[in-house]
Short mmCIF file of C-alpha atoms in Angstrom, two decimals:
data_model
loop_
_atom_site.label_atom_id
_atom_site.label_comp_id
_atom_site.label_asym_id
_atom_site.label_seq_id
_atom_site.Cartn_x
_atom_site.Cartn_y
_atom_site.Cartn_z
CA MET A 1385 -18.53 41.83 10.92
CA ALA A 1386 -17.51 42.03 7.27
CA LYS A 1387 -20.07 43.59 4.99
CA ARG A 1388 -21.54 41.08 2.61
CA SER A 1389 -20.97 43.47 -0.33
CA GLN A 1390 -17.20 43.26 0.13
CA PHE A 1391 -17.28 39.83 -1.51
CA SER A 1392 -19.12 38.47 -4.50
CA ASN A 1393 -21.66 35.74 -3.81
CA ILE A 1394 -19.70 33.68 -6.36
CA ASP A 1395 -16.16 32.62 -5.51
CA GLU A 1396 -13.13 32.74 -7.79
CA TYR A 1397 -13.80 29.22 -9.06
CA GLY A 1398 -17.43 29.90 -9.98
CA PHE A 1399 -19.12 28.37 -6.92
CA GLU A 1400 -22.09 30.18 -5.43
CA ARG A 1401 -21.61 30.96 -1.78
CA PRO A 1402 -24.39 29.58 0.44
CA GLU A 1403 -26.85 31.87 2.20
CA ASN A 1404 -25.22 31.16 5.58
CA PHE A 1405 -21.68 31.81 4.29
CA ASP A 1406 -19.49 33.22 7.08
CA TYR A 1407 -18.15 36.37 5.41
CA ALA A 1408 -16.49 37.61 8.61
CA THR A 1409 -14.36 34.47 9.01
CA TYR A 1410 -13.58 34.50 5.29
CA GLU A 1411 -12.42 38.14 5.40
CA GLU A 1412 -10.17 37.41 8.36
CA PHE A 1413 -8.65 34.42 6.55
CA MET A 1414 -8.20 36.22 3.21
CA SER A 1415 -6.52 39.25 4.82
CA SER A 1416 -3.50 37.02 5.55
CA TYR A 1417 -3.88 34.46 2.77
CA LEU A 1418 -3.63 37.03 -0.02
CA ARG A 1419 -0.18 38.00 1.24
CA ILE A 1420 0.82 34.32 1.33
CA LEU A 1421 -0.47 33.83 -2.22
CA ALA A 1422 1.54 36.81 -3.49
CA LYS A 1423 4.71 35.50 -1.85
CA ARG A 1424 4.21 31.95 -3.14
CA SER A 1425 3.38 33.19 -6.64
CA LYS A 1426 6.67 35.08 -6.82
CA LYS A 1427 8.68 32.05 -5.66
CA TRP A 1428 6.93 29.68 -8.08
CA LYS A 1429 7.43 32.09 -10.97
CA GLU A 1430 11.16 32.15 -10.25
CA LEU A 1431 11.31 28.34 -9.90
CA ILE A 1432 9.50 27.69 -13.18
CA ALA A 1433 11.39 30.41 -15.09
CA ASN A 1434 14.77 28.96 -14.10
CA LYS A 1435 13.98 25.38 -15.18
CA SER A 1436 12.74 23.75 -18.35
CA THR A 1437 10.35 21.66 -16.29
CA VAL A 1438 9.35 21.14 -12.67
CA LYS A 1439 11.24 18.18 -11.24
CA ARG A 1440 10.56 16.02 -8.23
CA ASN A 1441 12.98 17.04 -5.51
CA LEU A 1442 12.95 18.32 -1.92
CA THR A 1443 12.62 21.95 -3.01
CA THR A 1444 9.62 21.21 -5.19
CA LYS A 1445 8.05 19.09 -2.44
CA ARG A 1446 8.48 21.94 0.06
CA TYR A 1447 7.02 24.44 -2.37
CA ILE A 1448 4.04 22.19 -3.09
CA ARG A 1449 3.23 21.74 0.59
CA LYS A 1450 3.07 25.53 0.89
CA GLY A 1451 0.69 25.74 -2.06
CA ILE A 1452 0.80 25.99 -5.85
CA PRO A 1453 -0.57 29.24 -7.34
CA LYS A 1454 -3.69 28.47 -9.34
CA GLU A 1455 -2.14 29.71 -12.59
CA HIS A 1456 0.59 27.02 -12.31
CA ARG A 1457 -1.45 24.09 -10.98
CA GLY A 1458 -2.00 22.29 -14.27
CA LEU A 1459 1.65 22.48 -15.25
CA VAL A 1460 2.96 21.40 -11.84
CA TRP A 1461 0.42 18.62 -11.31
CA MET A 1462 1.27 17.19 -14.75
CA ALA A 1463 5.01 17.34 -14.10
CA VAL A 1464 5.22 15.89 -10.58
CA SER A 1465 2.56 13.17 -11.03
CA GLY A 1466 4.16 11.65 -14.12
CA ALA A 1467 1.18 12.58 -16.28
CA GLU A 1468 3.27 14.84 -18.54
CA LYS A 1469 5.73 12.03 -19.23
CA ALA A 1470 2.87 9.64 -20.04
CA LYS A 1471 1.33 12.20 -22.38
CA ARG A 1472 4.62 12.65 -24.24
CA GLU A 1473 4.79 8.89 -24.76
CA GLN A 1474 1.25 8.80 -26.21
CA PRO A 1475 0.57 12.32 -27.52
CA HIS A 1476 -2.52 11.38 -29.54
CA LEU A 1477 -4.16 9.12 -26.98
CA TYR A 1478 -6.80 11.57 -25.78
CA ARG A 1479 -8.21 12.38 -29.22
CA GLU A 1480 -8.09 8.72 -30.19
CA ARG A 1481 -10.13 7.77 -27.14
CA LEU A 1482 -12.88 10.20 -28.15
CA LYS A 1483 -13.46 8.17 -31.30
CA GLY A 1484 -15.22 4.87 -31.70
CA GLN A 1485 -18.28 3.14 -30.28
CA ILE A 1486 -19.15 4.00 -26.69
CA ASN A 1487 -20.56 1.46 -24.26
CA GLU A 1488 -24.24 2.33 -23.87
CA GLU A 1489 -24.34 1.59 -20.15
CA VAL A 1490 -21.32 3.83 -19.51
CA LEU A 1491 -22.79 6.56 -21.70
CA SER A 1492 -26.07 6.43 -19.80
CA CYS A 1493 -24.34 6.65 -16.40
CA ILE A 1494 -22.25 9.65 -17.46
CA LYS A 1495 -25.25 11.47 -18.90
CA THR A 1496 -27.17 10.82 -15.70
CA ASP A 1497 -24.40 12.23 -13.51
CA LEU A 1498 -23.53 15.31 -15.57
CA PRO A 1499 -26.45 17.44 -14.28
CA ARG A 1500 -25.58 16.39 -10.73
CA THR A 1501 -22.04 17.74 -11.05
CA PHE A 1502 -21.57 20.98 -9.13
CA PRO A 1503 -25.03 22.49 -9.72
CA ASP A 1504 -23.86 25.38 -7.50
CA ASN A 1505 -21.08 26.28 -9.95
CA ILE A 1506 -21.86 28.75 -12.73
CA ASN A 1507 -19.70 26.77 -15.17
CA TYR A 1508 -21.79 23.62 -14.67
CA LYS A 1509 -25.14 24.97 -13.51
CA ALA A 1510 -26.59 25.10 -17.03
CA THR A 1511 -26.11 21.34 -17.39
CA ALA A 1512 -29.29 20.80 -15.41
CA HIS A 1513 -31.23 22.60 -18.14
CA VAL A 1514 -29.75 21.09 -21.30
CA TYR A 1515 -32.23 18.27 -21.83
CA SER A 1516 -34.29 18.40 -24.99
CA CYS A 1517 -38.03 17.74 -25.05
CA THR A 1518 -37.22 14.10 -25.85
CA GLY A 1519 -35.26 13.76 -22.62
CA GLN A 1520 -31.90 13.56 -24.41
CA LEU A 1521 -28.91 15.41 -23.01
CA GLN A 1522 -27.93 18.29 -25.30
CA LEU A 1523 -24.39 19.62 -24.85
CA THR A 1524 -22.91 22.66 -26.58
CA GLU A 1525 -19.30 22.22 -27.66
CA GLN A 1526 -16.61 24.14 -25.79
CA THR A 1527 -18.74 24.56 -22.66
CA GLN A 1528 -17.39 23.06 -19.45
CA PRO A 1529 -20.17 20.41 -19.26
CA HIS A 1530 -19.21 19.29 -22.78
CA GLN A 1531 -15.53 19.17 -21.81
CA LEU A 1532 -16.42 17.14 -18.71
CA PHE A 1533 -18.41 14.74 -20.88
CA ASN A 1534 -15.39 14.34 -23.19
CA VAL A 1535 -12.98 13.71 -20.33
CA LEU A 1536 -15.19 11.05 -18.75
CA ILE A 1537 -15.89 9.35 -22.08
CA ALA A 1538 -12.20 9.34 -23.02
CA PHE A 1539 -11.25 7.79 -19.69
CA ALA A 1540 -13.99 5.17 -19.99
CA GLN A 1541 -12.74 4.26 -23.46
CA ASP A 1542 -9.13 4.12 -22.27
CA ASN A 1543 -9.82 2.00 -19.20
CA GLN A 1544 -12.72 -0.21 -20.17
CA GLU A 1545 -12.27 -2.44 -17.14
CA ILE A 1546 -13.37 0.50 -14.96
CA GLY A 1547 -15.38 2.46 -17.48
CA TYR A 1548 -17.15 5.01 -15.32
CA CYS A 1549 -17.72 5.13 -11.57
CA GLN A 1550 -19.76 7.62 -9.56
CA GLY A 1551 -17.50 10.20 -7.98
CA MET A 1552 -15.26 10.49 -11.03
CA ASN A 1553 -17.49 13.31 -12.31
CA TYR A 1554 -16.60 15.46 -9.29
CA ILE A 1555 -12.89 14.77 -9.64
CA ALA A 1556 -12.83 15.44 -13.38
CA GLY A 1557 -15.09 18.47 -12.90
CA LEU A 1558 -12.69 20.06 -10.41
CA LEU A 1559 -9.70 19.17 -12.56
CA LEU A 1560 -11.31 21.15 -15.38
CA ILE A 1561 -11.94 24.10 -13.08
CA ALA A 1562 -8.30 24.03 -11.97
CA THR A 1563 -6.63 23.49 -15.36
CA ARG A 1564 -9.14 24.93 -17.85
CA ASP A 1565 -8.00 22.25 -20.29
CA GLU A 1566 -9.82 19.00 -21.04
CA GLU A 1567 -6.80 17.04 -22.30
CA THR A 1568 -4.77 18.00 -19.22
CA SER A 1569 -7.74 16.98 -17.06
CA PHE A 1570 -7.92 13.61 -18.82
CA TRP A 1571 -4.26 12.84 -18.18
CA LEU A 1572 -4.47 13.89 -14.53
CA LEU A 1573 -7.61 11.80 -14.01
CA LYS A 1574 -5.95 8.82 -15.71
CA THR A 1575 -2.83 9.19 -13.55
CA LEU A 1576 -4.82 9.41 -10.33
CA ILE A 1577 -6.98 6.38 -11.06
CA ASP A 1578 -4.48 4.16 -12.84
CA ARG A 1579 -1.39 4.89 -10.76
CA SER A 1580 -2.03 6.82 -7.54
CA LEU A 1581 -5.25 5.15 -6.40
CA PRO A 1582 -5.35 1.59 -7.77
CA GLY A 1583 -8.54 -0.26 -6.92
CA TYR A 1584 -10.45 2.85 -5.89
CA TYR A 1585 -12.76 2.94 -8.88
CA ASN A 1586 -13.22 -0.66 -9.91
CA LYS A 1587 -16.74 -2.14 -9.81
CA ARG A 1588 -16.47 -3.17 -6.15
CA MET A 1589 -14.36 -0.18 -5.04
CA THR A 1590 -12.03 -2.59 -3.28
CA GLY A 1591 -9.30 0.01 -2.83
CA ILE A 1592 -11.63 2.47 -1.13
CA ILE A 1593 -13.18 -0.17 1.14
CA ARG A 1594 -9.68 -1.33 2.12
CA ASP A 1595 -8.42 2.21 2.80
CA ILE A 1596 -11.48 3.06 4.91
CA ASP A 1597 -10.55 0.04 7.06
CA VAL A 1598 -6.94 1.27 7.13
CA LEU A 1599 -8.11 4.68 8.32
CA GLY A 1600 -10.09 3.02 11.10
CA GLU A 1601 -6.93 1.21 12.20
CA LEU A 1602 -4.90 4.43 12.07
CA VAL A 1603 -7.49 6.20 14.24
CA ARG A 1604 -7.36 3.27 16.68
CA ILE A 1605 -3.58 3.66 16.89
CA LYS A 1606 -3.38 7.47 17.03
CA TYR A 1607 -6.69 8.44 18.67
CA PRO A 1608 -7.79 5.36 20.65
CA GLU A 1609 -10.35 7.26 22.73
CA VAL A 1610 -12.11 8.54 19.61
CA HIS A 1611 -12.01 5.06 18.08
CA ARG A 1612 -13.59 3.49 21.18
CA HIS A 1613 -16.25 6.22 21.31
CA ILE A 1614 -17.23 5.79 17.66
CA GLU A 1615 -17.38 2.01 18.07
CA SER A 1616 -19.54 2.38 21.19
CA LEU A 1617 -22.08 4.33 19.13
CA ASN A 1618 -21.96 1.69 16.37
CA LEU A 1619 -20.98 4.18 13.69
CA SER A 1620 -19.23 2.65 10.71
CA TRP A 1621 -16.22 4.47 9.29
CA ALA A 1622 -17.71 3.81 5.87
CA VAL A 1623 -20.73 5.96 6.73
CA ILE A 1624 -18.47 8.87 7.66
CA THR A 1625 -15.67 8.65 5.14
CA THR A 1626 -16.80 6.93 1.93
CA LYS A 1627 -17.40 10.28 0.24
CA TRP A 1628 -14.04 11.54 1.50
CA PHE A 1629 -12.24 8.78 -0.40
CA VAL A 1630 -14.54 8.52 -3.42
CA CYS A 1631 -14.42 12.25 -4.18
CA LEU A 1632 -10.91 12.88 -2.78
CA PHE A 1633 -12.53 15.48 -0.50
CA ALA A 1634 -14.25 17.32 -3.38
CA GLU A 1635 -17.77 18.23 -2.27
CA VAL A 1636 -16.52 17.71 1.30
CA LEU A 1637 -13.96 20.43 2.10
CA PRO A 1638 -13.98 24.05 0.85
CA VAL A 1639 -12.76 24.14 -2.74
CA GLU A 1640 -9.52 26.05 -2.10
CA THR A 1641 -8.67 23.55 0.63
CA VAL A 1642 -9.41 20.67 -1.77
CA PHE A 1643 -7.00 22.13 -4.32
CA ARG A 1644 -4.31 22.52 -1.65
CA VAL A 1645 -4.86 18.86 -0.67
CA TRP A 1646 -4.62 17.83 -4.33
CA ASP A 1647 -1.37 19.80 -4.70
CA CYS A 1648 0.15 17.33 -2.23
CA LEU A 1649 -1.81 14.33 -3.50
CA PHE A 1650 -0.30 14.59 -6.98
CA TYR A 1651 3.19 14.62 -5.50
CA GLU A 1652 2.93 12.34 -2.46
CA GLY A 1653 0.09 9.99 -3.36
CA ALA A 1654 -2.71 8.45 -1.31
CA LYS A 1655 -0.92 8.92 2.00
CA ILE A 1656 -2.16 12.53 1.88
CA LEU A 1657 -5.77 11.33 2.06
CA PHE A 1658 -5.00 9.56 5.35
CA ARG A 1659 -3.22 12.64 6.70
CA VAL A 1660 -6.21 14.86 5.92
CA ALA A 1661 -8.69 12.41 7.46
CA LEU A 1662 -6.58 11.91 10.59
CA THR A 1663 -6.17 15.67 10.99
CA LEU A 1664 -9.94 16.19 10.83
CA VAL A 1665 -10.25 13.69 13.67
CA GLY A 1666 -7.27 15.00 15.64
CA LEU A 1667 -8.29 18.66 15.52
CA ASN A 1668 -11.82 17.83 16.63
CA THR A 1669 -11.30 15.13 19.24
CA ASP A 1670 -13.07 17.03 22.02
CA ALA A 1671 -16.12 17.82 19.89
CA LEU A 1672 -16.40 14.22 18.70
CA LEU A 1673 -16.17 12.82 22.22
CA LYS A 1674 -18.99 15.10 23.38
CA CYS A 1675 -21.42 13.53 20.90
CA ASP A 1676 -23.61 11.12 22.82
CA ASP A 1677 -25.66 9.63 20.01
CA LEU A 1678 -25.32 8.53 16.40
CA ALA A 1679 -27.11 11.53 14.89
CA SER A 1680 -25.03 14.14 16.70
CA LEU A 1681 -21.81 12.31 15.81
CA ILE A 1682 -22.70 12.26 12.11
CA MET A 1683 -23.60 15.97 12.25
CA CYS A 1684 -20.31 16.72 14.00
CA PHE A 1685 -18.29 14.99 11.29
CA LYS A 1686 -20.19 17.00 8.68
CA ALA A 1687 -19.58 20.27 10.54
CA VAL A 1688 -15.83 19.78 10.92
CA THR A 1689 -15.39 19.64 7.14
CA GLN A 1690 -16.76 23.18 6.71
CA ASP A 1691 -15.64 25.09 9.80
CA ALA A 1692 -13.07 27.87 10.18
CA LEU A 1693 -10.23 25.38 10.72
CA VAL A 1694 -10.58 23.97 7.21
CA THR A 1695 -11.51 27.28 5.58
CA ASP A 1696 -8.04 28.49 6.54
CA CYS A 1697 -6.50 26.12 4.00
CA HIS A 1698 -2.92 27.27 4.58
CA THR A 1699 -2.96 26.56 8.32
CA PHE A 1700 -4.92 23.34 7.78
CA LEU A 1701 -2.37 22.05 5.25
CA GLN A 1702 0.41 22.79 7.71
CA SER A 1703 -1.57 20.83 10.30
CA ILE A 1704 -1.84 17.66 8.22
CA PHE A 1705 1.94 17.24 8.45
CA LYS A 1706 1.99 17.86 12.21
CA VAL A 1707 -1.22 16.73 13.89
CA PRO A 1708 -1.18 13.01 12.91
CA GLY A 1709 2.54 12.67 13.60
CA SER A 1710 4.66 10.14 11.72
CA LEU A 1711 2.91 8.24 8.93
CA LYS A 1712 5.21 5.99 6.96
CA ASN A 1713 4.39 4.44 3.61
CA SER A 1714 5.53 1.11 5.06
CA THR A 1715 2.91 1.43 7.81
CA ILE A 1716 0.16 2.09 5.27
CA ALA A 1717 1.34 -0.81 3.10
CA ARG A 1718 1.32 -3.16 6.10
CA LEU A 1719 -2.15 -2.07 7.24
CA ARG A 1720 -3.48 -2.37 3.70
CA GLN A 1721 -2.27 -5.94 3.50
CA GLU A 1722 -3.70 -6.78 6.92
CA CYS A 1723 -7.08 -5.24 6.06
CA ALA A 1724 -7.15 -6.99 2.68
CA ASN A 1725 -6.35 -10.33 4.34
CA LYS A 1726 -9.05 -9.78 6.95
CA ALA A 1727 -11.61 -8.91 4.26
CA GLU A 1728 -10.69 -12.03 2.29
CA ALA A 1729 -10.98 -14.23 5.36
CA THR A 1730 -14.39 -12.77 6.17
CA LYS A 1731 -15.57 -13.40 2.63
CA LYS A 1732 -14.61 -17.10 2.88
CA LYS A 1733 -16.61 -17.68 6.06
#
């Protein structure tokens, strides 16, 4: 058993480790992962040094699937997602969006959610204590909560049709942790919501509702026994997976695993979310089938997002490209259309 003192009770991203944190499993994982990180860091340094920018190609895709070193994440995410190109076309957009009158309803929602954002992270923890005696939120400039506030306000001003939606605070908050730059975080958030995940964060969350239905269909196709079992217990896929899709697995999977998922998400798009979800089902089929009531099934789904299989982010990310098997964009597009048609027909009844 690893001695607790070998590791800080705060991880490298500022998150406090829980009291029941499994230090032994973590030490075993890190003993191999540190060597992987060193190897990947050297390769990425060579790749970036030899090119003026990171381009989308098979080499880059292969490198991304094996993990981006944290010091290069912002640069690579911006390059491969198209966010850097969009920023070059509108270099002053972020600062412009921080000016002007802010919708009071949006402002109120953002201020309400700020103290709820990662209270277990030392960079955000103080947000819960920054209310004045009048009940007004008081933010100090240059702190991460203030930067998060700016990013969310700028996005709301830029996309007034969406404004602000719960869940965006977790995504923007993690983007800030990864990039340490609020303007970069704004452009990545904008790219995810406007381009990669259309419909996810509108008022009715139509994109998320549709993709939860798509996931259910994919489970029916790939893991029919699990699908039948979950249906027999009358458990809705929305109950299990809404947070997965809303938060893009932030506040669901361990943070290093989330960042590894996002590495692929920024390059390959929403298909990665389905691969991760299907892998969580596929790796835990036996455990899920043993659950004989609704409560135990819900607890099982919660447990599988924090166990040793997902803590070992490198092995887990390799699994998402193997366990679910083939997953074509054309298949997802077809299922999305079918699910959207079914939802529309149901609404007309």
